[in-house]
mmCIF file of C-alpha atoms and ligand atoms in Angstrom:
data_model
loop_
_atom_site.group_PDB
_atom_site.id
_atom_site.type_symbol
_atom_site.label_atom_id
_atom_site.label_comp_id
_atom_site.label_asym_id
_atom_site.label_seq_id
_atom_site.Cartn_x
_atom_site.Cartn_y
_atom_site.Cartn_z
ATOM 1 C CA MET A 1 -23.082 -22.510 -1.962
ATOM 2 C CA SER A 2 -20.554 -23.009 0.855
ATOM 3 C CA ARG A 3 -19.260 -19.998 2.660
ATOM 4 C CA ARG A 4 -15.803 -18.780 1.500
ATOM 5 C CA LEU A 5 -13.036 -18.171 3.997
ATOM 6 C CA GLY A 6 -9.637 -16.497 3.764
ATOM 7 C CA ILE A 7 -6.592 -17.491 5.775
ATOM 8 C CA TYR A 8 -3.866 -15.066 6.729
ATOM 9 C CA VAL A 9 -0.533 -16.259 8.147
ATOM 10 C CA GLN A 10 1.691 -13.688 9.812
ATOM 11 C CA VAL A 11 5.480 -14.088 9.697
ATOM 12 C CA PRO A 12 6.821 -11.194 11.796
ATOM 13 C CA PHE A 13 10.526 -11.412 10.926
ATOM 14 C CA CYS A 14 12.661 -9.069 8.832
ATOM 15 C CA GLN A 15 16.328 -8.725 7.921
ATOM 16 C CA THR A 16 16.493 -5.123 9.105
ATOM 17 C CA LYS A 17 13.963 -2.578 10.254
ATOM 18 C CA CYS A 18 12.930 -0.041 7.593
ATOM 19 C CA THR A 19 12.869 3.493 8.985
ATOM 20 C CA TYR A 20 9.181 4.077 8.109
ATOM 21 C CA CYS A 21 7.957 0.690 9.409
ATOM 22 C CA ASN A 22 5.292 0.773 12.112
ATOM 23 C CA PHE A 23 4.532 -2.954 12.070
ATOM 24 C CA HIS A 24 5.300 -5.303 14.938
ATOM 25 C CA THR A 25 8.174 -7.127 13.306
ATOM 26 C CA GLY A 26 11.556 -8.105 14.620
ATOM 27 C CA VAL A 27 15.027 -8.893 13.376
ATOM 28 C CA VAL A 28 15.810 -12.294 14.876
ATOM 29 C CA SER A 29 18.190 -15.188 14.345
ATOM 30 C CA ALA A 30 17.130 -17.685 11.657
ATOM 31 C CA ALA A 31 17.178 -20.334 14.396
ATOM 32 C CA ARG A 32 13.837 -18.925 15.568
ATOM 33 C CA PHE A 33 12.050 -19.548 12.273
ATOM 34 C CA ALA A 34 11.456 -23.316 12.677
ATOM 35 C CA PRO A 35 9.900 -23.097 16.193
ATOM 36 C CA TYR A 36 7.706 -20.272 14.952
ATOM 37 C CA VAL A 37 6.484 -22.317 11.975
ATOM 38 C CA ASP A 38 5.807 -25.249 14.344
ATOM 39 C CA ALA A 39 3.702 -22.947 16.537
ATOM 40 C CA VAL A 40 1.694 -21.628 13.565
ATOM 41 C CA CYS A 41 1.040 -25.193 12.379
ATOM 42 C CA ALA A 42 -0.028 -26.181 15.910
ATOM 43 C CA GLU A 43 -2.356 -23.193 16.064
ATOM 44 C CA ILE A 44 -3.977 -24.142 12.740
ATOM 45 C CA ALA A 45 -4.374 -27.814 13.648
ATOM 46 C CA GLY A 46 -5.580 -27.129 17.196
ATOM 47 C CA ARG A 47 -7.662 -24.043 16.479
ATOM 48 C CA ARG A 48 -10.956 -25.478 17.771
ATOM 49 C CA GLU A 49 -9.568 -26.093 21.265
ATOM 50 C CA PHE A 50 -7.561 -22.861 21.238
ATOM 51 C CA TYR A 51 -10.613 -20.831 20.237
ATOM 52 C CA ALA A 52 -12.898 -22.496 22.784
ATOM 53 C CA ASP A 53 -10.351 -21.779 25.483
ATOM 54 C CA ALA A 54 -9.883 -18.114 24.449
ATOM 55 C CA GLY A 55 -13.613 -17.360 24.161
ATOM 56 C CA VAL A 56 -13.666 -17.246 20.355
ATOM 57 C CA GLU A 57 -16.873 -18.695 18.908
ATOM 58 C CA ILE A 58 -16.858 -19.845 15.325
ATOM 59 C CA PRO A 59 -20.345 -19.464 13.808
ATOM 60 C CA GLU A 60 -21.949 -22.629 12.487
ATOM 61 C CA ALA A 61 -21.895 -21.275 8.924
ATOM 62 C CA LEU A 62 -18.091 -21.020 9.036
ATOM 63 C CA ALA A 63 -17.438 -24.510 10.322
ATOM 64 C CA GLY A 64 -17.421 -26.079 6.853
ATOM 65 C CA ALA A 65 -16.369 -22.968 4.932
ATOM 66 C CA VAL A 66 -14.150 -23.425 1.908
ATOM 67 C CA VAL A 67 -10.744 -21.732 2.074
ATOM 68 C CA ASP A 68 -10.179 -20.153 -1.306
ATOM 69 C CA SER A 69 -7.474 -17.608 -0.440
ATOM 70 C CA VAL A 70 -4.308 -17.775 1.632
ATOM 71 C CA TYR A 71 -2.104 -14.768 2.265
ATOM 72 C CA ILE A 72 1.294 -15.219 3.914
ATOM 73 C CA GLY A 73 2.396 -11.768 4.973
ATOM 74 C CA GLY A 74 4.751 -10.067 7.354
ATOM 75 C CA GLY A 75 7.348 -9.091 8.033
ATOM 76 C CA THR A 76 9.298 -10.770 5.292
ATOM 77 C CA PRO A 77 7.948 -14.323 4.937
ATOM 78 C CA SER A 78 10.175 -14.892 1.888
ATOM 79 C CA LEU A 79 13.043 -15.168 4.405
ATOM 80 C CA LEU A 80 11.695 -18.543 5.547
ATOM 81 C CA ASP A 81 12.953 -21.771 4.083
ATOM 82 C CA PRO A 82 10.515 -22.712 1.257
ATOM 83 C CA ALA A 83 9.978 -26.043 3.039
ATOM 84 C CA HIS A 84 8.528 -24.068 5.987
ATOM 85 C CA LEU A 85 6.131 -22.242 3.708
ATOM 86 C CA ARG A 86 5.125 -25.481 2.017
ATOM 87 C CA ARG A 87 4.451 -27.089 5.381
ATOM 88 C CA MET A 88 2.176 -24.271 6.525
ATOM 89 C CA ILE A 89 0.193 -24.483 3.267
ATOM 90 C CA GLU A 90 -0.044 -28.273 3.625
ATOM 91 C CA VAL A 91 -1.253 -27.979 7.212
ATOM 92 C CA ILE A 92 -3.967 -25.562 6.041
ATOM 93 C CA GLY A 93 -4.930 -28.170 3.400
ATOM 94 C CA GLU A 94 -5.086 -30.926 6.028
ATOM 95 C CA ASN A 95 -7.247 -28.918 8.420
ATOM 96 C CA PHE A 96 -9.717 -27.057 6.218
ATOM 97 C CA VAL A 97 -11.893 -27.740 3.217
ATOM 98 C CA THR A 98 -9.915 -25.963 0.517
ATOM 99 C CA ASP A 99 -10.288 -24.806 -3.034
ATOM 100 C CA PHE A 100 -7.253 -22.563 -3.334
ATOM 101 C CA ARG A 101 -7.841 -19.857 -5.941
ATOM 102 C CA GLU A 102 -5.190 -17.466 -4.699
ATOM 103 C CA VAL A 103 -2.151 -18.184 -2.531
ATOM 104 C CA THR A 104 -0.037 -15.067 -1.988
ATOM 105 C CA LEU A 105 3.408 -14.688 -0.470
ATOM 106 C CA GLU A 106 4.875 -11.330 0.451
ATOM 107 C CA ALA A 107 8.467 -11.186 -0.723
ATOM 108 C CA ASP A 108 11.291 -8.712 -0.651
ATOM 109 C CA PRO A 109 13.196 -8.480 -3.926
ATOM 110 C CA GLU A 110 16.648 -9.261 -2.525
ATOM 111 C CA THR A 111 15.450 -12.542 -0.967
ATOM 112 C CA ILE A 112 14.441 -14.080 -4.306
ATOM 113 C CA THR A 113 16.463 -16.787 -6.053
ATOM 114 C CA ALA A 114 15.503 -19.118 -8.927
ATOM 115 C CA GLU A 115 15.489 -22.079 -6.508
ATOM 116 C CA LYS A 116 13.202 -20.343 -4.031
ATOM 117 C CA ALA A 117 10.826 -19.182 -6.765
ATOM 118 C CA ALA A 118 10.547 -22.743 -8.134
ATOM 119 C CA ALA A 119 9.972 -24.154 -4.635
ATOM 120 C CA TRP A 120 7.279 -21.528 -3.916
ATOM 121 C CA ARG A 121 5.466 -22.407 -7.122
ATOM 122 C CA ALA A 122 5.697 -26.124 -6.329
ATOM 123 C CA ALA A 123 4.210 -25.386 -2.877
ATOM 124 C CA GLY A 124 1.158 -23.837 -4.544
ATOM 125 C CA ILE A 125 2.082 -20.149 -4.309
ATOM 126 C CA GLY A 126 0.876 -18.407 -7.455
ATOM 127 C CA ARG A 127 0.969 -14.788 -6.399
ATOM 128 C CA ILE A 128 3.856 -12.717 -5.095
ATOM 129 C CA SER A 129 3.332 -9.381 -3.411
ATOM 130 C CA PHE A 130 6.542 -7.513 -3.790
ATOM 131 C CA GLY A 131 7.757 -4.808 -1.422
ATOM 132 C CA VAL A 132 9.330 -2.629 -4.143
ATOM 133 C CA GLN A 133 8.485 0.754 -2.511
ATOM 134 C CA SER A 134 10.587 2.781 -4.995
ATOM 135 C CA PHE A 135 12.822 2.303 -8.029
ATOM 136 C CA CYS A 136 15.157 5.037 -6.861
ATOM 137 C CA ASP A 137 18.196 3.680 -4.967
ATOM 138 C CA GLU A 138 18.670 6.907 -3.000
ATOM 139 C CA GLU A 139 15.140 6.659 -1.627
ATOM 140 C CA LEU A 140 15.491 2.952 -0.841
ATOM 141 C CA LYS A 141 18.717 3.641 0.998
ATOM 142 C CA ALA A 142 17.253 6.520 3.000
ATOM 143 C CA ALA A 143 14.302 4.314 3.994
ATOM 144 C CA GLY A 144 16.598 1.566 5.250
ATOM 145 C CA ARG A 145 15.500 -0.948 2.614
ATOM 146 C CA MET A 146 17.858 -3.834 1.844
ATOM 147 C CA HIS A 147 17.153 -4.076 -1.881
ATOM 148 C CA ARG A 148 18.041 -1.812 -4.789
ATOM 149 C CA ARG A 149 16.347 -1.188 -8.120
ATOM 150 C CA GLU A 150 18.416 -3.855 -9.888
ATOM 151 C CA ASP A 151 17.201 -6.524 -7.434
ATOM 152 C CA VAL A 152 13.651 -5.944 -8.663
ATOM 153 C CA TYR A 153 14.751 -6.221 -12.289
ATOM 154 C CA ARG A 154 16.648 -9.426 -11.443
ATOM 155 C CA ALA A 155 13.795 -11.015 -9.433
ATOM 156 C CA VAL A 156 10.843 -10.500 -11.768
ATOM 157 C CA PRO A 157 12.136 -12.775 -14.586
ATOM 158 C CA LEU A 158 13.005 -15.449 -11.993
ATOM 159 C CA LEU A 159 9.408 -15.416 -10.760
ATOM 160 C CA ARG A 160 8.020 -15.524 -14.287
ATOM 161 C CA GLU A 161 10.294 -18.436 -15.233
ATOM 162 C CA ALA A 162 9.096 -20.309 -12.151
ATOM 163 C CA GLY A 163 5.493 -19.897 -13.353
ATOM 164 C CA ILE A 164 4.268 -17.261 -10.885
ATOM 165 C CA GLU A 165 1.216 -15.913 -12.697
ATOM 166 C CA SER A 166 0.446 -12.863 -10.613
ATOM 167 C CA ILE A 167 2.900 -10.275 -9.326
ATOM 168 C CA SER A 168 1.926 -7.283 -7.253
ATOM 169 C CA PHE A 169 4.207 -4.307 -6.599
ATOM 170 C CA ASP A 170 3.943 -2.008 -3.577
ATOM 171 C CA LEU A 171 5.105 1.588 -3.899
ATOM 172 C CA ILE A 172 5.221 4.205 -1.135
ATOM 173 C CA ALA A 173 4.476 7.862 -1.816
ATOM 174 C CA GLY A 174 6.302 10.041 0.693
ATOM 175 C CA LEU A 175 9.752 8.486 1.113
ATOM 176 C CA PRO A 176 12.570 10.869 2.084
ATOM 177 C CA GLY A 177 14.077 12.523 -0.982
ATOM 178 C CA GLN A 178 11.163 11.614 -3.268
ATOM 179 C CA THR A 179 10.381 14.235 -5.903
ATOM 180 C CA ARG A 180 7.779 14.627 -8.618
ATOM 181 C CA GLU A 181 10.387 13.413 -11.117
ATOM 182 C CA SER A 182 11.597 10.398 -9.115
ATOM 183 C CA TRP A 183 7.989 9.353 -8.435
ATOM 184 C CA ARG A 184 7.204 9.461 -12.129
ATOM 185 C CA GLU A 185 10.369 7.456 -12.815
ATOM 186 C CA SER A 186 9.268 4.777 -10.314
ATOM 187 C CA LEU A 187 5.860 4.546 -11.980
ATOM 188 C CA GLU A 188 7.434 4.220 -15.412
ATOM 189 C CA GLN A 189 9.787 1.461 -14.319
ATOM 190 C CA LEU A 190 6.953 -0.328 -12.593
ATOM 191 C CA ALA A 191 4.944 -0.299 -15.829
ATOM 192 C CA GLU A 192 7.966 -1.587 -17.752
ATOM 193 C CA LEU A 193 8.029 -4.732 -15.592
ATOM 194 C CA ARG A 194 4.348 -5.398 -16.251
ATOM 195 C CA PRO A 195 3.019 -6.518 -12.862
ATOM 196 C CA GLU A 196 -0.599 -7.706 -12.699
ATOM 197 C CA HIS A 197 -1.346 -5.692 -9.575
ATOM 198 C CA VAL A 198 -0.148 -2.502 -7.867
ATOM 199 C CA SER A 199 -0.636 -1.160 -4.325
ATOM 200 C CA ILE A 200 0.266 2.423 -3.487
ATOM 201 C CA TYR A 201 0.482 3.569 0.099
ATOM 202 C CA LEU A 202 1.095 7.023 1.499
ATOM 203 C CA LEU A 203 3.797 7.261 4.129
ATOM 204 C CA GLU A 204 2.201 6.926 7.565
ATOM 205 C CA VAL A 205 3.485 9.446 10.056
ATOM 206 C CA ASP A 206 3.117 8.208 13.623
ATOM 207 C CA GLU A 207 5.169 7.373 16.689
ATOM 208 C CA GLY A 208 5.275 3.723 15.642
ATOM 209 C CA SER A 209 8.209 4.191 13.249
ATOM 210 C CA ARG A 210 11.609 5.834 13.666
ATOM 211 C CA LEU A 211 10.998 8.117 10.690
ATOM 212 C CA GLY A 212 7.475 9.007 11.836
ATOM 213 C CA SER A 213 8.701 9.825 15.296
ATOM 214 C CA GLU A 214 11.485 12.021 13.860
ATOM 215 C CA ILE A 215 8.966 13.907 11.712
ATOM 216 C CA LEU A 216 6.816 14.550 14.799
ATOM 217 C CA ARG A 217 9.579 15.409 17.255
ATOM 218 C CA GLY A 218 12.479 16.563 15.095
ATOM 219 C CA GLY A 219 15.897 15.030 14.536
ATOM 220 C CA LEU A 220 18.407 14.406 11.794
ATOM 221 C CA ARG A 221 18.988 10.692 11.713
ATOM 222 C CA TYR A 222 16.273 9.393 9.340
ATOM 223 C CA SER A 223 16.034 12.227 6.791
ATOM 224 C CA ALA A 224 12.694 13.490 8.126
ATOM 225 C CA ALA A 225 13.457 16.931 6.681
ATOM 226 C CA ARG A 226 13.504 15.405 3.188
ATOM 227 C CA VAL A 227 10.043 13.836 3.448
ATOM 228 C CA PRO A 228 7.613 15.342 0.908
ATOM 229 C CA THR A 229 4.791 17.485 2.259
ATOM 230 C CA GLU A 230 1.256 16.140 2.592
ATOM 231 C CA ASP A 231 0.233 18.115 -0.487
ATOM 232 C CA GLU A 232 3.089 16.608 -2.469
ATOM 233 C CA MET A 233 2.085 13.106 -1.356
ATOM 234 C CA ALA A 234 -1.484 13.771 -2.463
ATOM 235 C CA GLU A 235 -0.146 14.981 -5.803
ATOM 236 C CA PHE A 236 1.972 11.796 -6.173
ATOM 237 C CA TYR A 237 -1.122 9.721 -5.470
ATOM 238 C CA GLU A 238 -3.125 11.583 -8.086
ATOM 239 C CA THR A 239 -0.318 11.219 -10.631
ATOM 240 C CA ALA A 240 -0.352 7.471 -9.936
ATOM 241 C CA CYS A 241 -4.130 7.301 -10.475
ATOM 242 C CA GLU A 242 -3.809 8.889 -13.917
ATOM 243 C CA PHE A 243 -0.671 6.996 -14.871
ATOM 244 C CA LEU A 244 -1.938 3.555 -13.876
ATOM 245 C CA GLU A 245 -5.273 4.036 -15.584
ATOM 246 C CA ARG A 246 -3.485 4.925 -18.809
ATOM 247 C CA ALA A 247 -1.237 1.862 -18.349
ATOM 248 C CA GLY A 248 -4.328 -0.419 -18.325
ATOM 249 C CA PHE A 249 -4.847 -0.934 -14.596
ATOM 250 C CA HIS A 250 -8.293 -0.935 -13.062
ATOM 251 C CA HIS A 251 -8.471 1.108 -9.834
ATOM 252 C CA TYR A 252 -10.630 -1.045 -7.561
ATOM 253 C CA GLU A 253 -9.742 0.077 -4.036
ATOM 254 C CA ILE A 254 -8.281 3.331 -2.742
ATOM 255 C CA SER A 255 -4.756 1.883 -2.601
ATOM 256 C CA ASN A 256 -5.057 -0.921 -5.159
ATOM 257 C CA TRP A 257 -5.021 -1.339 -8.934
ATOM 258 C CA ALA A 258 -5.188 -4.506 -11.023
ATOM 259 C CA ARG A 259 -5.217 -5.717 -14.570
ATOM 260 C CA PRO A 260 -8.704 -7.136 -15.246
ATOM 261 C CA GLY A 261 -9.180 -10.396 -13.341
ATOM 262 C CA PHE A 262 -6.171 -9.892 -11.048
ATOM 263 C CA GLU A 263 -7.852 -8.051 -8.180
ATOM 264 C CA SER A 264 -6.731 -9.538 -4.845
ATOM 265 C CA ARG A 265 -9.336 -12.115 -3.905
ATOM 266 C CA HIS A 266 -7.988 -12.248 -0.358
ATOM 267 C CA ASN A 267 -7.784 -8.515 0.329
ATOM 268 C CA LEU A 268 -11.256 -7.963 -1.125
ATOM 269 C CA LYS A 269 -12.549 -10.040 1.789
ATOM 270 C CA TYR A 270 -11.386 -7.304 4.198
ATOM 271 C CA TRP A 271 -13.345 -4.586 2.421
ATOM 272 C CA ARG A 272 -16.383 -6.785 1.819
ATOM 273 C CA ARG A 273 -16.462 -7.903 5.456
ATOM 274 C CA GLU A 274 -16.083 -11.537 4.506
ATOM 275 C CA PRO A 275 -14.592 -13.897 7.106
ATOM 276 C CA TYR A 276 -10.894 -14.639 7.495
ATOM 277 C CA LEU A 277 -8.846 -16.423 10.110
ATOM 278 C CA GLY A 278 -5.361 -15.191 10.950
ATOM 279 C CA PHE A 279 -2.654 -17.424 12.379
ATOM 280 C CA GLY A 280 0.654 -16.427 13.931
ATOM 281 C CA ALA A 281 1.827 -13.595 16.196
ATOM 282 C CA GLY A 282 -0.184 -10.423 15.718
ATOM 283 C CA ALA A 283 -2.549 -11.993 13.159
ATOM 284 C CA HIS A 284 -6.086 -10.576 13.072
ATOM 285 C CA SER A 285 -9.268 -12.566 12.463
ATOM 286 C CA PHE A 286 -12.894 -11.807 11.658
ATOM 287 C CA SER A 287 -15.639 -14.401 11.907
ATOM 288 C CA GLY A 288 -18.587 -12.154 11.071
ATOM 289 C CA LYS A 289 -19.554 -12.098 14.763
ATOM 290 C CA GLN A 290 -16.225 -11.382 16.482
ATOM 291 C CA ARG A 291 -12.877 -9.763 15.740
ATOM 292 C CA TRP A 292 -9.738 -10.791 17.547
ATOM 293 C CA ALA A 293 -5.953 -10.599 17.316
ATOM 294 C CA ASN A 294 -3.143 -12.765 18.569
ATOM 295 C CA ALA A 295 -0.389 -11.348 20.785
ATOM 296 C CA HIS A 296 2.223 -9.434 18.776
ATOM 297 C CA ASP A 297 5.307 -10.697 20.502
ATOM 298 C CA ALA A 298 6.570 -13.690 18.495
ATOM 299 C CA ALA A 299 8.481 -15.263 21.393
ATOM 300 C CA ALA A 300 5.479 -14.932 23.739
ATOM 301 C CA TYR A 301 3.232 -16.395 21.033
ATOM 302 C CA VAL A 302 5.491 -19.434 20.513
ATOM 303 C CA ALA A 303 5.780 -19.971 24.275
ATOM 304 C CA ALA A 304 1.998 -19.733 24.799
ATOM 305 C CA ILE A 305 1.177 -22.152 21.979
ATOM 306 C CA GLY A 306 3.770 -24.505 23.504
ATOM 307 C CA THR A 307 1.758 -24.554 26.720
ATOM 308 C CA GLY A 308 -1.504 -25.177 24.862
ATOM 309 C CA ARG A 309 -2.860 -21.623 25.068
ATOM 310 C CA LEU A 310 -3.661 -19.155 22.281
ATOM 311 C CA PRO A 311 -2.624 -15.657 23.391
ATOM 312 C CA VAL A 312 -5.603 -13.613 22.193
ATOM 313 C CA GLU A 313 -5.127 -9.924 22.998
ATOM 314 C CA GLN A 314 -8.196 -8.242 21.635
ATOM 315 C CA LEU A 315 -11.457 -10.108 21.358
ATOM 316 C CA GLU A 316 -14.562 -8.128 20.669
ATOM 317 C CA ALA A 317 -18.056 -8.905 19.569
ATOM 318 C CA VAL A 318 -19.086 -7.044 16.446
ATOM 319 C CA THR A 319 -22.212 -5.143 17.456
ATOM 320 C CA ARG A 320 -24.868 -4.138 14.972
ATOM 321 C CA GLU A 321 -23.666 -0.513 15.218
ATOM 322 C CA SER A 322 -20.037 -1.348 14.617
ATOM 323 C CA ALA A 323 -20.969 -3.706 11.754
ATOM 324 C CA LEU A 324 -22.849 -0.854 10.094
ATOM 325 C CA GLU A 325 -19.893 1.515 10.522
ATOM 326 C CA GLU A 326 -17.585 -1.074 9.006
ATOM 327 C CA GLU A 327 -19.944 -1.488 6.040
ATOM 328 C CA LEU A 328 -19.525 2.230 5.391
ATOM 329 C CA PHE A 329 -15.832 2.869 5.902
ATOM 330 C CA LEU A 330 -14.587 -0.477 4.555
ATOM 331 C CA GLY A 331 -17.128 -0.585 1.725
ATOM 332 C CA LEU A 332 -16.364 2.941 0.560
ATOM 333 C CA ARG A 333 -12.697 2.005 0.162
ATOM 334 C CA LYS A 334 -13.819 0.044 -2.911
ATOM 335 C CA LEU A 335 -14.152 2.278 -5.918
ATOM 336 C CA ASP A 336 -17.503 0.641 -6.722
ATOM 337 C CA GLY A 337 -18.741 2.000 -3.415
ATOM 338 C CA ILE A 338 -21.662 0.656 -1.399
ATOM 339 C CA ASP A 339 -25.237 -0.282 -2.166
ATOM 340 C CA VAL A 340 -27.100 2.041 0.206
ATOM 341 C CA ALA A 341 -30.529 0.448 -0.380
ATOM 342 C CA GLN A 342 -29.157 -3.009 0.374
ATOM 343 C CA ILE A 343 -27.446 -1.821 3.586
ATOM 344 C CA GLU A 344 -30.599 -0.011 4.704
ATOM 345 C CA ARG A 345 -32.601 -3.207 4.178
ATOM 346 C CA GLN A 346 -30.035 -5.341 5.971
ATOM 347 C CA TYR A 347 -29.697 -3.073 9.022
ATOM 348 C CA GLY A 348 -33.169 -1.560 9.087
ATOM 349 C CA VAL A 349 -31.838 2.009 9.380
ATOM 350 C CA ALA A 350 -31.811 5.020 7.084
ATOM 351 C CA ILE A 351 -28.242 5.932 6.125
ATOM 352 C CA GLU A 352 -29.109 8.071 3.118
ATOM 353 C CA PRO A 353 -29.186 11.326 5.185
ATOM 354 C CA ARG A 354 -25.568 10.757 6.257
ATOM 355 C CA PHE A 355 -24.477 11.296 2.671
ATOM 356 C CA GLU A 356 -26.374 14.489 1.908
ATOM 357 C CA ARG A 357 -23.695 16.934 3.031
ATOM 358 C CA LEU A 358 -20.909 14.866 1.456
ATOM 359 C CA MET A 359 -22.822 14.735 -1.785
ATOM 360 C CA SER A 360 -23.396 18.484 -1.961
ATOM 361 C CA ALA A 361 -19.689 19.036 -1.159
ATOM 362 C CA GLY A 362 -18.852 16.817 -4.154
ATOM 363 C CA LEU A 363 -16.981 14.290 -1.985
ATOM 364 C CA VAL A 364 -19.187 11.338 -2.847
ATOM 365 C CA GLU A 365 -21.351 10.611 -5.867
ATOM 366 C CA ARG A 366 -24.366 8.498 -6.506
ATOM 367 C CA GLU A 367 -25.497 6.119 -9.223
ATOM 368 C CA GLY A 368 -28.837 4.405 -8.606
ATOM 369 C CA SER A 369 -28.684 3.035 -5.084
ATOM 370 C CA TRP A 370 -24.877 2.968 -5.096
ATOM 371 C CA VAL A 371 -22.766 5.649 -3.436
ATOM 372 C CA ARG A 372 -19.029 5.935 -3.968
ATOM 373 C CA LEU A 373 -16.187 8.328 -3.288
ATOM 374 C CA ALA A 374 -15.861 10.919 -6.043
ATOM 375 C CA PRO A 375 -12.878 9.785 -8.171
ATOM 376 C CA SER A 376 -11.214 13.218 -7.871
ATOM 377 C CA LYS A 377 -11.488 13.142 -4.046
ATOM 378 C CA LEU A 378 -9.825 9.824 -3.258
ATOM 379 C CA SER A 379 -6.804 11.512 -1.727
ATOM 380 C CA VAL A 380 -9.074 13.059 0.927
ATOM 381 C CA ALA A 381 -10.966 9.833 1.653
ATOM 382 C CA ASN A 382 -10.084 10.031 5.345
ATOM 383 C CA GLU A 383 -11.980 13.311 5.689
ATOM 384 C CA VAL A 384 -15.029 11.612 4.202
ATOM 385 C CA PHE A 385 -14.748 8.723 6.671
ATOM 386 C CA VAL A 386 -14.419 11.101 9.634
ATOM 387 C CA GLU A 387 -17.475 13.048 8.479
ATOM 388 C CA LEU A 388 -19.485 9.842 7.980
ATOM 389 C CA MET A 389 -18.788 8.550 11.464
ATOM 390 C CA LYS A 390 -19.977 11.751 13.183
HETATM 391 S S1 SF4 B 401 10.329 -5.221 5.283
HETATM 392 FE FE1 SF4 B 401 8.237 -4.500 5.714
HETATM 393 S S2 SF4 B 401 7.706 -5.341 7.706
HETATM 394 FE FE2 SF4 B 401 9.937 -5.531 7.486
HETATM 395 S S3 SF4 B 401 10.765 -3.708 8.448
HETATM 396 FE FE3 SF4 B 401 10.533 -3.222 6.292
HETATM 397 S S4 SF4 B 401 8.473 -2.299 6.101
HETATM 398 FE FE4 SF4 B 401 8.581 -3.339 8.113
#
């Protein structure tokens, strides 16, 4: 069977900057969208030369791989003209062997119109990943989001009418002003709209966002004082686990739930260490042998591609040791866990002893040769990963 490959396209543009956002995205004039799309298409079409020039080696087994998943993320790629999105998908089709099983577009609710939804569907997009974040307008406002609850209610029927068969909602636990009650309310409204897939993220507190930086250093501008505590966030996560299970969702990865058959084919590649190629500014790639990322700055990326050079910022060979570590901390993100016997065979090392202490502390559990995070300990998964890497 041919090797499967995922393609990620990064569109690093947004309408405004959300206060909690730590991604490399920018608010730019719409006049910059078309040159950016041209650069991405040029990167896809000229990838062999670009890679050779940048020191990226594509393993033989990947040369004829079949692209079965495409994920257009951001940023807010739904801001682009649908014709731009269609062109990028067509260029992928012209330059790879394809058997598209899942083509996802990240979209913000306020950017959706009936015309756009129909054009997306006609371009082959069958899955929309929706940045809902909360159904509470106060929380959306405090986080600097452009949309409100009613935009989500307006957009979902438009997507369904256009024939989008899979909708995923993102929620964030930890927004300023969020309470036990408002979190529950968001979960209930989410269930009412019947998405096929749900992702729940905990607010990340770091210097990379304005809110994160205010939490760390103090200040009054971004409502840092109204951010729930870590314990409250963990409680929200646990409430979501119970709620979503009762609502018929299968919890398949720490942050992801799906109705049966709607697990994200593309994102599963990340946790299974399957290959993917990323195109666009800041896009990451993994060939099985190397990992690399393109330069984050969109203008620098467009300029470099224009001069026939791919600006690769981080290119590293995946050593046997790092591959093994990835097997553990990426694999354990899946609720099924990892097959310890299979990994031991593949890498020729004993990893069983690494789990002994975690097992006696009740943090992981075992079934046959499989080890997984204990379902009641998912909110402390990071502690398990730290312990495992010691
Ligand atoms: S829409 Fe997403 S990528 Fe854009 S600023 Fe907000 S969180 Fe960041």
